mmCIF file of C-alpha atoms and ligand atoms in Angstrom:
data_model
loop_
_atom_site.group_PDB
_atom_site.id
_atom_site.type_symbol
_atom_site.label_atom_id
_atom_site.label_comp_id
_atom_site.label_asym_id
_atom_site.label_seq_id
_atom_site.Cartn_x
_atom_site.Cartn_y
_atom_site.Cartn_z
ATOM 1 C CA MET A 1 -161.380 136.739 -137.736
ATOM 2 C CA GLY A 2 -163.626 139.784 -137.210
ATOM 3 C CA ARG A 3 -167.049 140.706 -138.560
ATOM 4 C CA GLY A 4 -166.862 141.177 -142.332
ATOM 5 C CA SER A 5 -163.611 139.267 -142.716
ATOM 6 C CA VAL A 6 -163.681 135.712 -143.809
ATOM 7 C CA ARG A 7 -161.191 133.499 -145.590
ATOM 8 C CA LYS A 8 -161.301 133.718 -149.401
ATOM 9 C CA PRO A 9 -162.334 130.444 -151.017
ATOM 10 C CA ASP A 10 -159.637 128.308 -152.608
ATOM 11 C CA PRO A 11 -159.423 129.733 -156.170
ATOM 12 C CA SER A 12 -159.167 126.217 -157.617
ATOM 13 C CA LEU A 13 -162.663 125.420 -156.284
ATOM 14 C CA ASP A 14 -165.378 125.638 -158.933
ATOM 15 C CA LEU A 15 -168.219 127.724 -157.440
ATOM 16 C CA SER A 16 -170.172 128.098 -160.684
ATOM 17 C CA GLN A 17 -172.942 125.704 -159.594
ATOM 18 C CA HIS A 18 -173.123 126.749 -155.954
ATOM 19 C CA LEU A 19 -172.763 130.545 -155.974
ATOM 20 C CA TRP A 20 -175.366 132.618 -157.799
ATOM 21 C CA HIS A 21 -175.485 136.349 -158.181
ATOM 22 C CA MET A 22 -179.091 137.448 -157.586
ATOM 23 C CA ASP A 23 -179.322 138.815 -161.150
ATOM 24 C CA ARG A 24 -178.637 135.327 -162.507
ATOM 25 C CA LEU A 25 -181.633 133.727 -160.789
ATOM 26 C CA PRO A 26 -184.290 132.512 -163.224
ATOM 27 C CA ARG A 27 -187.180 134.958 -163.593
ATOM 28 C CA PRO A 28 -189.802 133.644 -163.591
ATOM 29 C CA TRP A 29 -188.449 131.389 -160.870
ATOM 30 C CA LYS A 30 -187.741 127.801 -161.854
ATOM 31 C CA ALA A 31 -186.243 125.790 -158.991
ATOM 32 C CA GLU A 32 -185.133 123.114 -161.461
ATOM 33 C CA GLN A 33 -182.723 125.605 -163.061
ATOM 34 C CA VAL A 34 -180.980 126.127 -159.725
ATOM 35 C CA PHE A 35 -181.193 122.665 -158.144
ATOM 36 C CA PRO A 36 -180.509 119.527 -160.183
ATOM 37 C CA GLN A 37 -182.896 117.375 -158.140
ATOM 38 C CA PRO A 38 -186.564 118.058 -157.390
ATOM 39 C CA GLY A 39 -187.519 118.704 -153.777
ATOM 40 C CA PRO A 40 -189.088 121.276 -151.493
ATOM 41 C CA VAL A 41 -187.127 124.534 -151.369
ATOM 42 C CA GLU A 42 -186.126 126.082 -148.030
ATOM 43 C CA VAL A 43 -184.501 129.524 -147.850
ATOM 44 C CA ASP A 44 -181.943 130.686 -145.261
ATOM 45 C CA VAL A 45 -182.078 134.493 -145.143
ATOM 46 C CA GLY A 46 -178.685 136.023 -144.232
ATOM 47 C CA CYS A 47 -176.906 132.662 -144.159
ATOM 48 C CA GLY A 48 -173.610 134.211 -142.938
ATOM 49 C CA LYS A 49 -170.905 131.543 -142.854
ATOM 50 C CA GLY A 50 -173.350 128.822 -143.922
ATOM 51 C CA MET A 51 -173.334 126.620 -140.815
ATOM 52 C CA PHE A 52 -177.077 125.947 -140.900
ATOM 53 C CA LEU A 53 -177.123 125.610 -144.689
ATOM 54 C CA LEU A 54 -174.392 122.968 -144.702
ATOM 55 C CA GLN A 55 -175.814 120.911 -141.822
ATOM 56 C CA ALA A 56 -179.388 121.052 -143.106
ATOM 57 C CA ALA A 57 -178.342 120.057 -146.642
ATOM 58 C CA LEU A 58 -176.329 117.114 -145.279
ATOM 59 C CA GLU A 59 -179.157 115.973 -142.993
ATOM 60 C CA HIS A 60 -181.936 116.327 -145.585
ATOM 61 C CA PRO A 61 -180.667 115.334 -149.025
ATOM 62 C CA GLU A 62 -184.282 115.190 -150.224
ATOM 63 C CA ARG A 63 -184.724 118.950 -149.628
ATOM 64 C CA ASN A 64 -183.153 121.888 -151.458
ATOM 65 C CA TYR A 65 -181.589 124.727 -149.458
ATOM 66 C CA LEU A 66 -180.997 128.219 -150.797
ATOM 67 C CA GLY A 67 -178.934 130.609 -148.670
ATOM 68 C CA ILE A 68 -179.186 134.323 -149.435
ATOM 69 C CA GLU A 69 -176.390 136.544 -148.175
ATOM 70 C CA LYS A 70 -175.817 140.175 -149.046
ATOM 71 C CA GLN A 71 -172.101 140.307 -148.121
ATOM 72 C CA TYR A 72 -170.349 138.799 -151.098
ATOM 73 C CA ASN A 73 -167.376 137.423 -149.144
ATOM 74 C CA PHE A 74 -169.710 135.526 -146.785
ATOM 75 C CA ALA A 75 -171.844 134.275 -149.674
ATOM 76 C CA ALA A 76 -168.697 132.975 -151.413
ATOM 77 C CA TYR A 77 -167.449 131.392 -148.170
ATOM 78 C CA SER A 78 -170.771 129.559 -147.630
ATOM 79 C CA ALA A 79 -170.899 128.501 -151.273
ATOM 80 C CA ALA A 80 -167.359 127.110 -150.982
ATOM 81 C CA ARG A 81 -168.368 124.993 -147.962
ATOM 82 C CA VAL A 82 -171.153 123.285 -149.893
ATOM 83 C CA ALA A 83 -169.197 123.181 -153.184
ATOM 84 C CA LYS A 84 -166.297 121.375 -151.470
ATOM 85 C CA ARG A 85 -168.696 118.558 -150.586
ATOM 86 C CA GLN A 86 -170.328 118.823 -154.020
ATOM 87 C CA LEU A 87 -173.754 119.066 -152.397
ATOM 88 C CA PRO A 88 -176.399 119.209 -155.125
ATOM 89 C CA ASN A 89 -179.080 120.442 -152.703
ATOM 90 C CA ALA A 90 -177.422 123.609 -151.404
ATOM 91 C CA ARG A 91 -176.920 126.878 -153.277
ATOM 92 C CA VAL A 92 -176.034 130.412 -152.169
ATOM 93 C CA VAL A 93 -177.316 133.625 -153.682
ATOM 94 C CA ALA A 94 -175.147 136.731 -153.279
ATOM 95 C CA GLY A 95 -177.580 139.598 -152.884
ATOM 96 C CA ASP A 96 -180.407 141.219 -150.964
ATOM 97 C CA ALA A 97 -182.936 138.714 -149.644
ATOM 98 C CA LEU A 98 -185.714 141.310 -149.581
ATOM 99 C CA TRP A 99 -185.239 141.916 -153.311
ATOM 100 C CA VAL A 100 -185.122 138.180 -154.078
ATOM 101 C CA PHE A 101 -188.373 137.552 -152.188
ATOM 102 C CA ARG A 102 -190.089 140.509 -153.833
ATOM 103 C CA GLU A 103 -188.844 140.007 -157.394
ATOM 104 C CA VAL A 104 -188.111 136.308 -157.796
ATOM 105 C CA PHE A 105 -190.152 133.903 -155.655
ATOM 106 C CA PRO A 106 -193.716 133.301 -156.822
ATOM 107 C CA ASP A 107 -196.671 132.656 -154.518
ATOM 108 C CA GLU A 108 -196.531 129.350 -152.597
ATOM 109 C CA SER A 109 -193.109 128.363 -153.959
ATOM 110 C CA LEU A 110 -191.247 127.736 -150.664
ATOM 111 C CA ALA A 111 -191.522 125.000 -148.050
ATOM 112 C CA ALA A 112 -189.747 126.954 -145.311
ATOM 113 C CA VAL A 113 -188.035 130.259 -144.576
ATOM 114 C CA HIS A 114 -185.273 130.420 -141.954
ATOM 115 C CA VAL A 115 -184.216 133.740 -140.432
ATOM 116 C CA TYR A 116 -181.517 133.265 -137.821
ATOM 117 C CA PHE A 117 -179.995 136.157 -135.873
ATOM 118 C CA PRO A 118 -180.739 138.950 -138.344
ATOM 119 C CA ASP A 119 -178.698 142.123 -137.752
ATOM 120 C CA PRO A 120 -180.532 144.123 -135.035
ATOM 121 C CA TRP A 121 -179.688 147.648 -136.320
ATOM 122 C CA TRP A 122 -180.062 149.122 -132.853
ATOM 123 C CA LYS A 123 -180.197 152.825 -133.729
ATOM 124 C CA LYS A 124 -183.680 154.106 -134.495
ATOM 125 C CA ARG A 125 -182.598 155.773 -137.736
ATOM 126 C CA HIS A 126 -181.144 152.435 -138.933
ATOM 127 C CA ARG A 127 -184.242 150.331 -138.151
ATOM 128 C CA LYS A 128 -185.373 150.490 -141.775
ATOM 129 C CA ARG A 129 -182.358 148.312 -142.656
ATOM 130 C CA ARG A 130 -183.797 145.398 -140.665
ATOM 131 C CA VAL A 131 -184.877 142.268 -142.488
ATOM 132 C CA MET A 132 -188.023 141.559 -140.443
ATOM 133 C CA VAL A 133 -190.013 144.520 -141.777
ATOM 134 C CA GLU A 134 -193.613 144.553 -142.911
ATOM 135 C CA PRO A 135 -193.114 144.134 -146.699
ATOM 136 C CA PHE A 136 -190.757 141.205 -146.146
ATOM 137 C CA LEU A 137 -193.089 139.465 -143.669
ATOM 138 C CA ARG A 138 -195.911 139.813 -146.194
ATOM 139 C CA ASP A 139 -193.625 138.308 -148.851
ATOM 140 C CA VAL A 140 -192.769 135.406 -146.533
ATOM 141 C CA GLU A 141 -196.473 134.677 -146.075
ATOM 142 C CA ARG A 142 -197.139 134.980 -149.814
ATOM 143 C CA THR A 143 -194.234 132.761 -150.901
ATOM 144 C CA LEU A 144 -194.743 129.985 -148.332
ATOM 145 C CA ARG A 145 -196.837 127.108 -149.513
ATOM 146 C CA PRO A 146 -199.787 126.092 -147.286
ATOM 147 C CA GLY A 147 -198.346 124.321 -144.243
ATOM 148 C CA GLY A 148 -194.930 125.951 -144.881
ATOM 149 C CA ALA A 149 -192.832 127.144 -141.932
ATOM 150 C CA LEU A 150 -191.121 130.347 -140.835
ATOM 151 C CA HIS A 151 -188.279 129.860 -138.335
ATOM 152 C CA PHE A 152 -187.146 133.043 -136.594
ATOM 153 C CA TRP A 153 -184.446 133.069 -133.906
ATOM 154 C CA THR A 154 -182.556 135.958 -132.349
ATOM 155 C CA ASP A 155 -180.726 136.900 -129.170
ATOM 156 C CA VAL A 156 -182.261 140.400 -129.188
ATOM 157 C CA LYS A 157 -185.419 140.320 -127.067
ATOM 158 C CA GLU A 158 -186.762 143.622 -128.322
ATOM 159 C CA TYR A 159 -186.358 142.592 -132.002
ATOM 160 C CA PHE A 160 -188.025 139.280 -131.193
ATOM 161 C CA ASP A 161 -191.026 140.877 -129.456
ATOM 162 C CA GLU A 162 -191.490 143.541 -132.137
ATOM 163 C CA THR A 163 -191.339 140.953 -134.920
ATOM 164 C CA LEU A 164 -193.835 138.638 -133.255
ATOM 165 C CA GLN A 165 -196.183 141.582 -132.813
ATOM 166 C CA LEU A 166 -195.744 142.600 -136.458
ATOM 167 C CA LEU A 167 -196.311 139.034 -137.671
ATOM 168 C CA ALA A 168 -199.610 138.934 -135.768
ATOM 169 C CA GLN A 169 -200.643 142.310 -137.198
ATOM 170 C CA VAL A 170 -199.781 141.871 -140.859
ATOM 171 C CA THR A 171 -199.877 138.112 -141.579
ATOM 172 C CA ARG A 172 -202.098 135.114 -140.932
ATOM 173 C CA LEU A 173 -199.144 132.901 -140.052
ATOM 174 C CA GLN A 174 -199.966 130.687 -137.088
ATOM 175 C CA GLY A 175 -197.705 130.694 -134.073
ATOM 176 C CA PRO A 176 -195.452 131.219 -132.344
ATOM 177 C CA VAL A 177 -194.783 127.580 -131.608
ATOM 178 C CA PRO A 178 -192.054 127.597 -128.943
ATOM 179 C CA VAL A 179 -188.810 125.836 -129.892
ATOM 180 C CA GLU A 180 -186.785 124.196 -127.131
ATOM 181 C CA GLU A 181 -183.070 124.659 -126.694
ATOM 182 C CA ARG A 182 -181.066 121.522 -127.385
ATOM 183 C CA PRO A 183 -177.912 120.873 -125.382
ATOM 184 C CA ALA A 184 -174.765 121.064 -127.535
ATOM 185 C CA ARG A 185 -172.988 117.688 -127.710
ATOM 186 C CA HIS A 186 -169.733 119.185 -128.943
ATOM 187 C CA ASP A 187 -168.143 122.558 -129.696
ATOM 188 C CA LEU A 188 -169.712 122.917 -133.144
ATOM 189 C CA ASP A 189 -173.120 121.458 -132.288
ATOM 190 C CA TYR A 190 -175.179 124.614 -132.751
ATOM 191 C CA HIS A 191 -177.843 125.618 -135.239
ATOM 192 C CA THR A 192 -175.893 128.590 -136.604
ATOM 193 C CA ASN A 193 -172.637 130.424 -136.003
ATOM 194 C CA TYR A 194 -174.436 133.258 -134.186
ATOM 195 C CA GLU A 195 -176.374 130.834 -132.013
ATOM 196 C CA ARG A 196 -173.015 129.381 -130.987
ATOM 197 C CA LYS A 197 -171.643 132.855 -130.193
ATOM 198 C CA ALA A 198 -174.715 133.807 -128.145
ATOM 199 C CA ARG A 199 -174.810 130.595 -126.149
ATOM 200 C CA LEU A 200 -171.090 130.522 -125.436
ATOM 201 C CA ALA A 201 -171.473 134.113 -124.169
ATOM 202 C CA GLY A 202 -174.302 132.925 -121.877
ATOM 203 C CA LYS A 203 -176.955 135.021 -123.643
ATOM 204 C CA PRO A 204 -180.558 133.818 -123.935
ATOM 205 C CA VAL A 205 -181.768 132.884 -127.405
ATOM 206 C CA TYR A 206 -185.378 133.534 -128.437
ATOM 207 C CA ARG A 207 -186.725 130.975 -130.894
ATOM 208 C CA SER A 208 -190.029 130.879 -132.747
ATOM 209 C CA LEU A 209 -191.738 128.822 -135.399
ATOM 210 C CA PHE A 210 -194.769 129.838 -137.460
ATOM 211 C CA PHE A 211 -196.858 127.958 -140.008
ATOM 212 C CA LYS A 212 -198.913 129.113 -142.954
ATOM 213 C CA PRO A 213 -202.460 127.778 -142.578
ATOM 214 C CA GLN A 214 -203.378 124.910 -144.905
ATOM 215 C CA GLU A 215 -206.569 126.623 -146.043
ATOM 216 C CA SER A 216 -206.620 130.277 -146.998
ATOM 217 C CA ALA A 217 -210.028 131.628 -146.036
HETATM 218 C C1 SAM B 301 -175.798 138.514 -137.575
HETATM 219 S S1 SAM B 301 -175.496 137.646 -139.066
HETATM 220 C C2 SAM B 301 -176.232 136.021 -138.794
HETATM 221 C C3 SAM B 301 -175.709 134.982 -139.735
HETATM 222 C C4 SAM B 301 -176.323 133.590 -139.588
HETATM 223 N N1 SAM B 301 -177.742 133.583 -139.908
HETATM 224 C C5 SAM B 301 -176.116 133.043 -138.196
HETATM 225 O O1 SAM B 301 -177.091 132.913 -137.442
HETATM 226 O O2 SAM B 301 -174.951 132.741 -137.878
HETATM 227 C C6 SAM B 301 -176.710 138.359 -140.189
HETATM 228 C C7 SAM B 301 -176.361 138.114 -141.628
HETATM 229 O O3 SAM B 301 -177.434 138.555 -142.441
HETATM 230 C C8 SAM B 301 -176.899 139.192 -143.593
HETATM 231 N N2 SAM B 301 -177.939 140.082 -144.114
HETATM 232 C C9 SAM B 301 -178.416 141.207 -143.528
HETATM 233 N N3 SAM B 301 -179.386 141.776 -144.297
HETATM 234 C C10 SAM B 301 -179.518 140.975 -145.392
HETATM 235 C C11 SAM B 301 -180.327 141.020 -146.549
HETATM 236 N N4 SAM B 301 -181.218 142.011 -146.731
HETATM 237 N N5 SAM B 301 -180.192 140.049 -147.473
HETATM 238 C C12 SAM B 301 -179.286 139.057 -147.293
HETATM 239 N N6 SAM B 301 -178.481 138.954 -146.231
HETATM 240 C C13 SAM B 301 -178.595 139.898 -145.273
HETATM 241 C C14 SAM B 301 -175.665 139.901 -143.081
HETATM 242 O O4 SAM B 301 -174.763 140.207 -144.126
HETATM 243 C C15 SAM B 301 -175.126 138.864 -142.096
HETATM 244 O O5 SAM B 301 -174.226 137.968 -142.712
#
C-alpha cells in the first residue's frame, strides 16, 4: 500500500464518536464534549495510520489522546482503529493541525504535544508547508500547560536541527532532553509507523523532548 492509499474503514463501523471534522470541534474548546471521561489531553499532530495514538490510548486509559490528520483517508483509518476497540480516550480530527491549534485550543489546555516524522517538504519553495514553523511552535508553547511536554522526532537531520534552533529562538520551552532508542521486541514494536520504516531501513532517528517551564516569568 503506497503513500496516500490506505484501506477504507469497514462501513458497518460507527465512527461518529471517534472521527471529528475540524469544523465540528467545540469552540470555545471543551474537552468534555469530545472525550467522555476527564483527563489530561495529549495531541498527536499528523497521526498518519494511528499507531502511536492506539498504543498510547491503550497504555494510558487515564489520559485522552487527540490525533489530528489532514488526509481524510488516514484520519478515517486511524479513527477506525480506535473505534473498533471502542476506546473512549482516543479521537481523531480530520483537518489541519495548524488551524486547530490557532483557532480551537485555548492557552494551557494541553498536557502534551507529539509531532512524529512530520513531512520534510525538501524543496525550498515548499518549506512553508512544514508543520514545525514559527507560528505553530508559538501555539504549542501557548497551549501547553506549565510542565507540559513537546515530543518531536524525525529522521531528517536538517529538519531536526532547524526546528531545535527555531524552538530556542521563539519559545521558552526547555530542552532538548535526549530520548534514547528502545530496542524493538517484535516487528510492530515501534513508536510510530514512520519510526518503524526508518529503523528497518537502517536510518538514524533524531528524538527530542521539551518542557514548558512551571513558572512563566
Ligand atoms: C510522514 S507522515 C508521519 C505519520 C506518523 N506521525 C508517523 O510517524 O508514522 C506525516 C503525516 O502528517 C500529516 N500532516 C502533514 N501536515 C499536517 C497538518 N498541517 N495537519 C495535520 N496533519 C498533517 C500528513 O498527512 C501525514 O499523514
